Every structure is written in structure tokens, then in C-alpha cells.
Amino acid sequence: MQRFFFHINFTGKFITALEGVEFADLDAARNSALRAIRELAADSLAARAKFTLRSARICSEKGEVLAEIFVPEAIREMIPVDLL
């Protein structure tokens, strides 16, 4: 198991994770980030709240950015981006 840190990028605000989460590999961490972004988008829509999340960065324990998932990529399967 590897420890990954999810740093969240909102419009005008960046939140750095202090605690990591263990996953088998980067693909598992990436899938978790995709699900989290989709859940946050769905919650925001349901609440009719402004959605300011831009991306989630998956980082190593050393602080290296291993992947960055942008909102359009995450919600593409739910809502075709050309409709946005």
C-alpha cells in the first residue's frame, strides 16, 4: 500500500492535505479522486450552490504531484462537457 495526499484546488483557495490515504496504487487513488469530485459536484447541484472546485492533485509523501484531475474530466461521464 502507498500513501497518497489529495490537495484540493478551488477558485481562489488551495487546500493542502495534512493526512494521506493508503491505496494499492495510483490508479486506485485516481479513481477515489474522480468519485470524490463527482460527489462534490452532485452535492453542489442539489444544494443549488456555486461549484468552485477546479481540480484535485494527487501527491506522494514527498510532495511530488503524481496526477491532477480537473473537474471537466471527472464529470464528463455524468454530464457531457459540451452541454456546460
Short mmCIF file of N, CA and C in Angstrom, two decimals, residues 36-53:
data_model
loop_
_atom_site.label_atom_id
_atom_site.label_comp_id
_atom_site.label_asym_id
_atom_site.label_seq_id
_atom_site.Cartn_x
_atom_site.Cartn_y
_atom_site.Cartn_z
N ALA A 36 -14.81 11.36 -5.64
CA ALA A 36 -14.98 12.48 -4.71
C ALA A 36 -15.39 13.75 -5.45
N ILE A 37 -14.76 14.03 -6.58
CA ILE A 37 -15.12 15.22 -7.36
C ILE A 37 -16.56 15.11 -7.83
N ARG A 38 -16.96 13.95 -8.30
CA ARG A 38 -18.34 13.75 -8.77
C ARG A 38 -19.34 13.94 -7.64
N GLU A 39 -19.02 13.42 -6.46
CA GLU A 39 -19.91 13.58 -5.31
C GLU A 39 -20.03 15.05 -4.91
N LEU A 40 -18.92 15.76 -4.89
CA LEU A 40 -18.95 17.19 -4.56
C LEU A 40 -19.76 17.97 -5.59
N ALA A 41 -19.62 17.63 -6.86
CA ALA A 41 -20.39 18.30 -7.91
C ALA A 41 -21.88 18.02 -7.74
N ALA A 42 -22.23 16.77 -7.46
CA ALA A 42 -23.63 16.41 -7.27
C ALA A 42 -24.22 17.12 -6.05
N ASP A 43 -23.48 17.16 -4.96
CA ASP A 43 -23.94 17.85 -3.75
C ASP A 43 -24.16 19.34 -4.02
N SER A 44 -23.25 19.93 -4.76
CA SER A 44 -23.36 21.35 -5.08
C SER A 44 -24.59 21.63 -5.94
N LEU A 45 -24.83 20.78 -6.93
CA LEU A 45 -26.01 20.93 -7.78
C LEU A 45 -27.29 20.77 -6.96
N ALA A 46 -27.32 19.76 -6.10
CA ALA A 46 -28.51 19.51 -5.29
C ALA A 46 -28.80 20.69 -4.36
N ALA A 47 -27.75 21.32 -3.87
CA ALA A 47 -27.92 22.45 -2.95
C ALA A 47 -28.07 23.78 -3.69
N ARG A 48 -27.97 23.73 -5.01
CA ARG A 48 -28.00 24.94 -5.84
C ARG A 48 -26.93 25.94 -5.40
N ALA A 49 -25.79 25.38 -5.03
CA ALA A 49 -24.66 26.20 -4.57
C ALA A 49 -23.65 26.36 -5.70
N LYS A 50 -22.92 27.44 -5.65
CA LYS A 50 -21.89 27.68 -6.65
C LYS A 50 -20.78 26.64 -6.47
N PHE A 51 -20.38 26.03 -7.55
CA PHE A 51 -19.36 24.98 -7.52
C PHE A 51 -18.02 25.58 -7.94
N THR A 52 -17.11 25.70 -7.00
CA THR A 52 -15.84 26.39 -7.27
C THR A 52 -14.64 25.45 -7.31
N LEU A 53 -14.87 24.16 -7.21
CA LEU A 53 -13.77 23.20 -7.29
C LEU A 53 -13.21 23.21 -8.71
#
